[in-house]
Amino acid sequence: MARGFRQKIRQTNTENSGFGDNASGRFINKDGLPNVHRKGVDILNRFSWYHTMLDLSTFQFLSYLVVAYVMVNILFALIYYLIGVEHLTGIDKSDPMNEFIDVFFFSSQTFTTVGYGRIAPIGFMASLVATFEAFLGLLTFAIATGLFYGRFSRPRAYLKFSDIAVIAPFKNASALMFRLAPYKNNSLTDADVIVSTAIEVIEESVPKSKFYTLKTQLSKINTLALNWTVVHKIDEDSPFYGFSEEDFKNTDIEIIVHVRAFDEVFSNTVVQRTSYVTKEIIYGAKFVPMYYPDKENLSTILDLGRINHHQKTDLPVFMEEDK
């Protein structure tokens, strides 16, 4: 995959990436999570269900809660129905569908400990199931409340990254660029970025990933209010020095981005990650501005819909050194 680019990489690779040189595939997904699948442990120990529920989108989280709530009540309604509706007072016995509907709503009232009283259990088995369901409902809502609070109070960076990175002209040379911007009204200060890259090379006919730290023109800013275009100049100290357009297209490259900032409201440090692979790097392009003054020229408009907007451009011709 690297096709002889080993001699073009002049920077010394780093060993503190956290990934081995024989790891395969994408290292960091677009959502910032490592692309690692664990085996050797059972599914109950493989996942932290608390972290999983916190990382779900709002729609997924609410959907899981609603579906779980309905399924639990259907399960208990079936149990009550199997015990016999004659062990529940106030049931409409005009037809089986009305019986099941009444039993379902009795289950939901018991599960939430509302207990309107129109329907009540009679006998040991129905009362035992209702007691267990009420206890389970208390535990479930306690867990759901904790998850709601955890999702609401969890500090997050709320950064939107461009879907692409570009190779653009920069100071009589070229540079790798991508950009990011806050998309909510949180206040981030002391933001810094760490950029590294994984480049696949061939050593003794074996593909291996080499990791390099990419120096950026500006690695820290005091306030992250508008968009931030991160720039890595491709010079003699860059692992991409001497790479042509074909080199960028034919080499397996992954740009790994780690952003850390201080959230003033939560008084805590927030972190967000992402990555760019070969197909997401556009050669010979530059970003167009994504913010502009309003009509009254009294404030600045940050248009997040333009974060990926770019245009084609020419790059300086690289003259490779004589060997």
Tab-separated table of C-alpha atoms in Angstrom:
chain	number	residue	atom	x	y	z
A	1	MET	CA	0.000	0.000	0.000
A	2	ALA	CA	2.829	2.399	0.774
A	3	ARG	CA	4.599	1.501	-2.496
A	4	GLY	CA	8.127	2.558	-1.753
A	5	PHE	CA	7.395	5.745	0.187
A	6	ARG	CA	9.629	4.653	3.027
A	7	GLN	CA	12.566	6.702	1.733
A	8	LYS	CA	10.437	9.860	1.558
A	9	ILE	CA	9.523	9.814	5.249
A	10	ARG	CA	12.313	11.627	7.017
A	11	GLN	CA	10.788	12.247	10.409
A	12	THR	CA	11.477	9.742	13.188
A	13	ASN	CA	8.365	7.801	14.046
A	14	THR	CA	6.941	7.884	17.559
A	15	GLU	CA	6.220	4.871	19.749
A	16	ASN	CA	3.668	6.424	22.124
A	17	SER	CA	0.628	6.304	19.850
A	18	GLY	CA	-1.174	3.660	21.885
A	19	PHE	CA	-1.442	1.400	18.816
A	20	GLY	CA	0.954	-1.255	17.610
A	21	ASP	CA	2.582	-1.139	14.189
A	22	ASN	CA	0.687	-4.244	13.085
A	23	ALA	CA	-2.770	-2.949	13.998
A	24	SER	CA	-5.118	-2.851	11.031
A	25	GLY	CA	-7.966	-0.745	9.755
A	26	ARG	CA	-8.908	2.677	10.952
A	27	PHE	CA	-7.488	3.467	14.373
A	28	ILE	CA	-9.918	6.196	15.478
A	29	ASN	CA	-13.490	6.364	14.184
A	30	LYS	CA	-15.069	9.650	13.127
A	31	ASP	CA	-16.910	9.812	16.454
A	32	GLY	CA	-13.575	9.716	18.291
A	33	LEU	CA	-13.841	6.187	19.670
A	34	PRO	CA	-11.049	3.660	19.047
A	35	ASN	CA	-11.794	1.165	16.287
A	36	VAL	CA	-11.024	-1.815	18.515
A	37	HIS	CA	-13.153	-4.938	18.986
A	38	ARG	CA	-12.422	-6.916	22.150
A	39	LYS	CA	-12.631	-10.686	22.444
A	40	GLY	CA	-11.872	-13.171	25.186
A	41	VAL	CA	-14.491	-11.894	27.638
A	42	ASP	CA	-18.235	-12.388	27.695
A	43	ILE	CA	-20.565	-9.647	26.499
A	44	LEU	CA	-21.565	-8.668	30.052
A	45	ASN	CA	-17.960	-7.778	30.882
A	46	ARG	CA	-17.020	-6.479	27.432
A	47	PHE	CA	-19.203	-3.373	27.601
A	48	SER	CA	-19.749	-0.739	30.242
A	49	TRP	CA	-23.488	-0.329	29.934
A	50	TYR	CA	-23.361	2.984	31.816
A	51	HIS	CA	-20.880	4.449	29.321
A	52	THR	CA	-22.848	2.961	26.431
A	53	MET	CA	-26.080	4.629	27.549
A	54	LEU	CA	-24.307	7.956	28.093
A	55	ASP	CA	-22.758	7.837	24.619
A	56	LEU	CA	-26.056	7.186	22.821
A	57	SER	CA	-27.686	10.005	20.910
A	58	THR	CA	-30.730	11.592	22.533
A	59	PHE	CA	-33.072	9.908	20.056
A	60	GLN	CA	-31.493	6.480	20.609
A	61	PHE	CA	-31.527	6.901	24.391
A	62	LEU	CA	-35.202	7.883	24.530
A	63	SER	CA	-36.127	5.171	22.027
A	64	TYR	CA	-34.436	2.488	24.127
A	65	LEU	CA	-36.245	3.704	27.252
A	66	VAL	CA	-39.666	3.721	25.575
A	67	VAL	CA	-39.160	0.316	23.938
A	68	ALA	CA	-37.873	-1.223	27.180
A	69	TYR	CA	-40.796	0.256	29.137
A	70	VAL	CA	-43.375	-1.140	26.694
A	71	MET	CA	-41.704	-4.572	26.497
A	72	VAL	CA	-41.498	-4.945	30.271
A	73	ASN	CA	-45.166	-4.111	30.660
A	74	ILE	CA	-46.133	-6.527	27.886
A	75	LEU	CA	-44.122	-9.244	29.652
A	76	PHE	CA	-45.852	-8.651	32.987
A	77	ALA	CA	-49.226	-8.355	31.267
A	78	LEU	CA	-48.680	-11.829	29.802
A	79	ILE	CA	-47.756	-13.157	33.264
A	80	TYR	CA	-50.936	-11.703	34.776
A	81	TYR	CA	-52.930	-13.074	31.857
A	82	LEU	CA	-51.457	-16.548	32.371
A	83	ILE	CA	-52.227	-16.421	36.086
A	84	GLY	CA	-55.810	-15.608	35.149
A	85	VAL	CA	-57.725	-12.357	34.847
A	86	GLU	CA	-60.134	-13.649	37.498
A	87	HIS	CA	-57.335	-12.864	39.991
A	88	LEU	CA	-57.612	-9.158	39.119
A	89	THR	CA	-60.634	-7.070	40.101
A	90	GLY	CA	-62.114	-4.443	37.780
A	91	ILE	CA	-61.144	-6.174	34.526
A	92	ASP	CA	-63.364	-5.607	31.471
A	93	LYS	CA	-64.136	-9.203	30.466
A	94	SER	CA	-66.253	-8.388	27.429
A	95	ASP	CA	-63.596	-9.850	25.075
A	96	PRO	CA	-59.962	-11.075	25.290
A	97	MET	CA	-58.547	-7.894	23.714
A	98	ASN	CA	-60.158	-5.684	26.373
A	99	GLU	CA	-58.896	-8.063	29.036
A	100	PHE	CA	-55.308	-7.829	27.784
A	101	ILE	CA	-55.486	-4.037	27.436
A	102	ASP	CA	-56.701	-3.724	31.030
A	103	VAL	CA	-53.988	-6.091	32.230
A	104	PHE	CA	-51.341	-4.103	30.299
A	105	PHE	CA	-52.393	-0.803	31.861
A	106	PHE	CA	-52.563	-2.424	35.291
A	107	SER	CA	-48.972	-3.543	34.758
A	108	SER	CA	-47.890	-0.014	33.787
A	109	GLN	CA	-49.627	1.435	36.855
A	110	THR	CA	-47.929	-1.122	39.078
A	111	PHE	CA	-44.527	-0.654	37.433
A	112	THR	CA	-44.668	3.113	37.979
A	113	THR	CA	-46.228	2.627	41.461
A	114	VAL	CA	-49.129	4.906	40.456
A	115	GLY	CA	-51.821	2.395	41.444
A	116	TYR	CA	-55.134	4.054	40.538
A	117	GLY	CA	-57.047	1.320	42.350
A	118	ARG	CA	-59.632	0.401	39.715
A	119	ILE	CA	-57.820	-2.879	39.131
A	120	ALA	CA	-56.298	-4.751	42.079
A	121	PRO	CA	-54.722	-8.211	42.506
A	122	ILE	CA	-56.556	-10.990	44.307
A	123	GLY	CA	-54.779	-14.018	45.687
A	124	PHE	CA	-51.172	-14.917	46.435
A	125	MET	CA	-49.701	-15.318	42.917
A	126	ALA	CA	-51.125	-12.098	41.434
A	127	SER	CA	-50.133	-10.151	44.547
A	128	LEU	CA	-46.618	-11.656	44.484
A	129	VAL	CA	-46.093	-10.678	40.835
A	130	ALA	CA	-47.441	-7.158	41.476
A	131	THR	CA	-45.110	-6.775	44.467
A	132	PHE	CA	-42.078	-7.861	42.446
A	133	GLU	CA	-43.062	-5.593	39.528
A	134	ALA	CA	-43.418	-2.564	41.806
A	135	PHE	CA	-39.986	-3.298	43.306
A	136	LEU	CA	-38.477	-3.689	39.822
A	137	GLY	CA	-40.121	-0.433	38.752
A	138	LEU	CA	-38.534	1.485	41.628
A	139	LEU	CA	-35.080	0.143	40.740
A	140	THR	CA	-35.563	0.811	37.021
A	141	PHE	CA	-36.658	4.413	37.475
A	142	ALA	CA	-33.810	5.021	39.895
A	143	ILE	CA	-31.351	3.843	37.214
A	144	ALA	CA	-33.129	5.873	34.506
A	145	THR	CA	-32.976	8.983	36.698
A	146	GLY	CA	-29.247	8.490	37.188
A	147	LEU	CA	-28.738	8.097	33.442
A	148	PHE	CA	-30.763	11.233	32.727
A	149	TYR	CA	-28.716	13.190	35.241
A	150	GLY	CA	-25.443	11.763	33.918
A	151	ARG	CA	-26.316	12.717	30.344
A	152	PHE	CA	-27.497	16.167	31.395
A	153	SER	CA	-24.546	17.005	33.628
A	154	ARG	CA	-21.741	15.361	31.671
A	155	PRO	CA	-19.183	17.905	30.371
A	156	ARG	CA	-18.737	17.698	26.606
A	157	ALA	CA	-16.716	19.684	24.112
A	158	TYR	CA	-19.544	19.980	21.532
A	159	LEU	CA	-17.100	20.442	18.669
A	160	LYS	CA	-17.953	19.898	15.028
A	161	PHE	CA	-15.072	18.773	12.817
A	162	SER	CA	-14.915	19.124	9.071
A	163	ASP	CA	-15.623	15.835	7.323
A	164	ILE	CA	-12.562	16.351	5.155
A	165	ALA	CA	-8.967	17.495	5.406
A	166	VAL	CA	-7.287	19.356	2.551
A	167	ILE	CA	-3.801	19.764	1.159
A	168	ALA	CA	-3.718	23.512	0.505
A	169	PRO	CA	-1.080	26.138	-0.399
A	170	PHE	CA	0.559	27.752	2.620
A	171	LYS	CA	3.513	30.178	2.764
A	172	ASN	CA	5.127	29.181	-0.540
A	173	ALA	CA	4.616	25.529	0.320
A	174	SER	CA	1.696	23.231	1.018
A	175	ALA	CA	-0.006	22.245	4.251
A	176	LEU	CA	-2.438	19.719	5.613
A	177	MET	CA	-5.507	21.499	7.008
A	178	PHE	CA	-8.752	20.625	8.715
A	179	ARG	CA	-11.043	22.743	10.818
A	180	LEU	CA	-13.323	22.563	13.790
A	181	ALA	CA	-15.822	24.816	15.524
A	182	PRO	CA	-18.017	24.783	18.650
A	183	TYR	CA	-21.662	24.255	17.723
A	184	LYS	CA	-23.311	25.049	21.065
A	185	ASN	CA	-23.227	28.055	23.366
A	186	ASN	CA	-20.657	26.566	25.733
A	187	SER	CA	-17.576	28.652	26.467
A	188	LEU	CA	-14.271	26.887	25.739
A	189	THR	CA	-10.893	28.379	26.651
A	190	ASP	CA	-7.257	27.227	26.558
A	191	ALA	CA	-7.947	24.861	23.684
A	192	ASP	CA	-5.023	22.835	22.403
A	193	VAL	CA	-4.722	20.267	19.644
A	194	ILE	CA	-2.450	17.259	19.208
A	195	VAL	CA	-2.220	15.845	15.690
A	196	SER	CA	-0.479	12.644	14.714
A	197	THR	CA	-0.537	10.425	11.678
A	198	ALA	CA	-0.309	6.744	10.906
A	199	ILE	CA	1.345	5.876	7.585
A	200	GLU	CA	1.451	2.334	6.289
A	201	VAL	CA	4.821	1.329	4.875
A	202	ILE	CA	6.200	-1.933	3.555
A	203	GLU	CA	9.079	-3.433	5.505
A	204	GLU	CA	10.415	-6.792	4.334
A	205	SER	CA	7.197	-7.353	2.369
A	206	VAL	CA	5.132	-6.864	5.535
A	207	PRO	CA	2.801	-3.841	5.833
A	208	LYS	CA	3.346	-1.908	9.057
A	209	SER	CA	1.917	1.315	10.437
A	210	LYS	CA	4.354	3.999	11.477
A	211	PHE	CA	3.171	6.828	13.709
A	212	TYR	CA	4.420	10.408	13.515
A	213	THR	CA	3.616	13.561	15.448
A	214	LEU	CA	2.544	16.417	13.185
A	215	LYS	CA	3.705	19.867	14.168
A	216	THR	CA	0.971	22.489	13.811
A	217	GLN	CA	1.402	26.179	13.131
A	218	LEU	CA	-0.824	27.014	16.100
A	219	SER	CA	-1.275	24.310	18.704
A	220	LYS	CA	-3.130	26.337	21.345
A	221	ILE	CA	-5.623	29.202	21.373
A	222	ASN	CA	-6.965	31.153	24.327
A	223	THR	CA	-10.635	31.205	23.331
A	224	LEU	CA	-12.465	28.897	20.939
A	225	ALA	CA	-15.317	31.126	19.790
A	226	LEU	CA	-15.168	30.817	15.993
A	227	ASN	CA	-13.848	28.073	13.768
A	228	TRP	CA	-10.253	26.932	14.113
A	229	THR	CA	-8.336	25.825	11.037
A	230	VAL	CA	-5.523	23.556	12.166
A	231	VAL	CA	-2.505	23.777	9.855
A	232	HIS	CA	0.396	21.370	9.501
A	233	LYS	CA	2.991	22.777	7.115
A	234	ILE	CA	4.545	20.151	4.865
A	235	ASP	CA	8.225	21.021	5.099
A	236	GLU	CA	11.449	19.110	5.691
A	237	ASP	CA	10.277	18.146	9.188
A	238	SER	CA	6.997	16.675	7.964
A	239	PRO	CA	6.560	12.956	7.230
A	240	PHE	CA	4.637	14.060	4.110
A	241	TYR	CA	7.598	15.996	2.682
A	242	GLY	CA	7.977	15.030	-0.958
A	243	PHE	CA	4.574	13.383	-1.258
A	244	SER	CA	2.855	14.011	-4.573
A	245	GLU	CA	-0.866	13.806	-5.283
A	246	GLU	CA	-0.446	10.165	-6.308
A	247	ASP	CA	1.438	9.455	-3.093
A	248	PHE	CA	-1.438	10.806	-1.028
A	249	LYS	CA	-3.943	8.767	-3.022
A	250	ASN	CA	-2.012	5.490	-2.948
A	251	THR	CA	-0.741	5.522	0.633
A	252	ASP	CA	-2.782	4.382	3.608
A	253	ILE	CA	-2.797	7.476	5.808
A	254	GLU	CA	-4.778	8.311	8.917
A	255	ILE	CA	-4.661	11.724	10.573
A	256	ILE	CA	-5.521	11.373	14.280
A	257	VAL	CA	-6.793	14.506	16.035
A	258	HIS	CA	-7.029	15.058	19.788
A	259	VAL	CA	-8.539	18.344	21.035
A	260	ARG	CA	-8.633	19.356	24.674
A	261	ALA	CA	-10.199	22.521	26.124
A	262	PHE	CA	-11.447	23.989	29.402
A	263	ASP	CA	-15.195	24.455	29.853
A	264	GLU	CA	-15.789	27.479	32.086
A	265	VAL	CA	-19.348	26.507	33.069
A	266	PHE	CA	-18.459	22.993	34.232
A	267	SER	CA	-15.000	24.143	35.378
A	268	ASN	CA	-13.645	20.980	33.840
A	269	THR	CA	-11.488	19.814	30.952
A	270	VAL	CA	-13.317	18.384	27.938
A	271	VAL	CA	-11.820	16.210	25.208
A	272	GLN	CA	-12.907	15.274	21.714
A	273	ARG	CA	-11.197	13.190	19.016
A	274	THR	CA	-11.626	12.369	15.369
A	275	SER	CA	-9.567	11.142	12.421
A	276	TYR	CA	-9.180	11.463	8.672
A	277	VAL	CA	-8.186	8.618	6.365
A	278	THR	CA	-6.828	8.715	2.816
A	279	LYS	CA	-10.195	8.992	1.057
A	280	GLU	CA	-11.118	11.963	3.281
A	281	ILE	CA	-8.030	13.998	2.337
A	282	ILE	CA	-8.529	16.259	-0.689
A	283	TYR	CA	-5.383	17.226	-2.535
A	284	GLY	CA	-5.205	20.721	-4.066
A	285	ALA	CA	-8.089	22.385	-2.230
A	286	LYS	CA	-8.598	25.109	0.341
A	287	PHE	CA	-11.369	25.931	2.770
A	288	VAL	CA	-13.569	28.962	2.179
A	289	PRO	CA	-14.485	31.289	5.092
A	290	MET	CA	-17.375	30.133	7.251
A	291	TYR	CA	-17.986	33.280	9.300
A	292	TYR	CA	-18.968	36.804	8.285
A	293	PRO	CA	-20.419	39.987	9.859
A	294	ASP	CA	-24.165	40.453	10.182
A	295	LYS	CA	-26.081	43.099	8.241
A	296	GLU	CA	-25.634	45.735	10.926
A	297	ASN	CA	-21.954	44.840	11.283
A	298	LEU	CA	-22.488	44.488	15.035
A	299	SER	CA	-21.762	40.791	15.499
A	300	THR	CA	-20.237	37.802	13.718
A	301	ILE	CA	-22.214	34.959	12.177
A	302	LEU	CA	-20.585	31.531	12.319
A	303	ASP	CA	-22.201	29.394	9.631
A	304	LEU	CA	-21.577	25.788	10.666
A	305	GLY	CA	-23.183	24.600	7.444
A	306	ARG	CA	-20.067	25.826	5.630
A	307	ILE	CA	-17.556	23.858	7.666
A	308	ASN	CA	-16.870	21.505	4.719
A	309	HIS	CA	-17.027	24.136	1.975
A	310	HIS	CA	-13.857	24.225	-0.073
A	311	GLN	CA	-12.628	25.057	-3.537
A	312	LYS	CA	-9.978	23.611	-5.806
A	313	THR	CA	-6.644	25.392	-5.994
A	314	ASP	CA	-3.161	24.912	-7.406
A	315	LEU	CA	-0.273	23.877	-5.202
A	316	PRO	CA	3.370	24.881	-5.476
A	317	VAL	CA	5.377	22.447	-7.564
A	318	PHE	CA	7.621	20.383	-5.306
A	319	MET	CA	11.164	19.991	-6.579
A	320	GLU	CA	12.564	16.820	-5.097
A	321	GLU	CA	16.193	17.057	-4.022
A	322	ASP	CA	18.786	15.503	-6.266
A	323	LYS	CA	19.947	12.191	-4.983
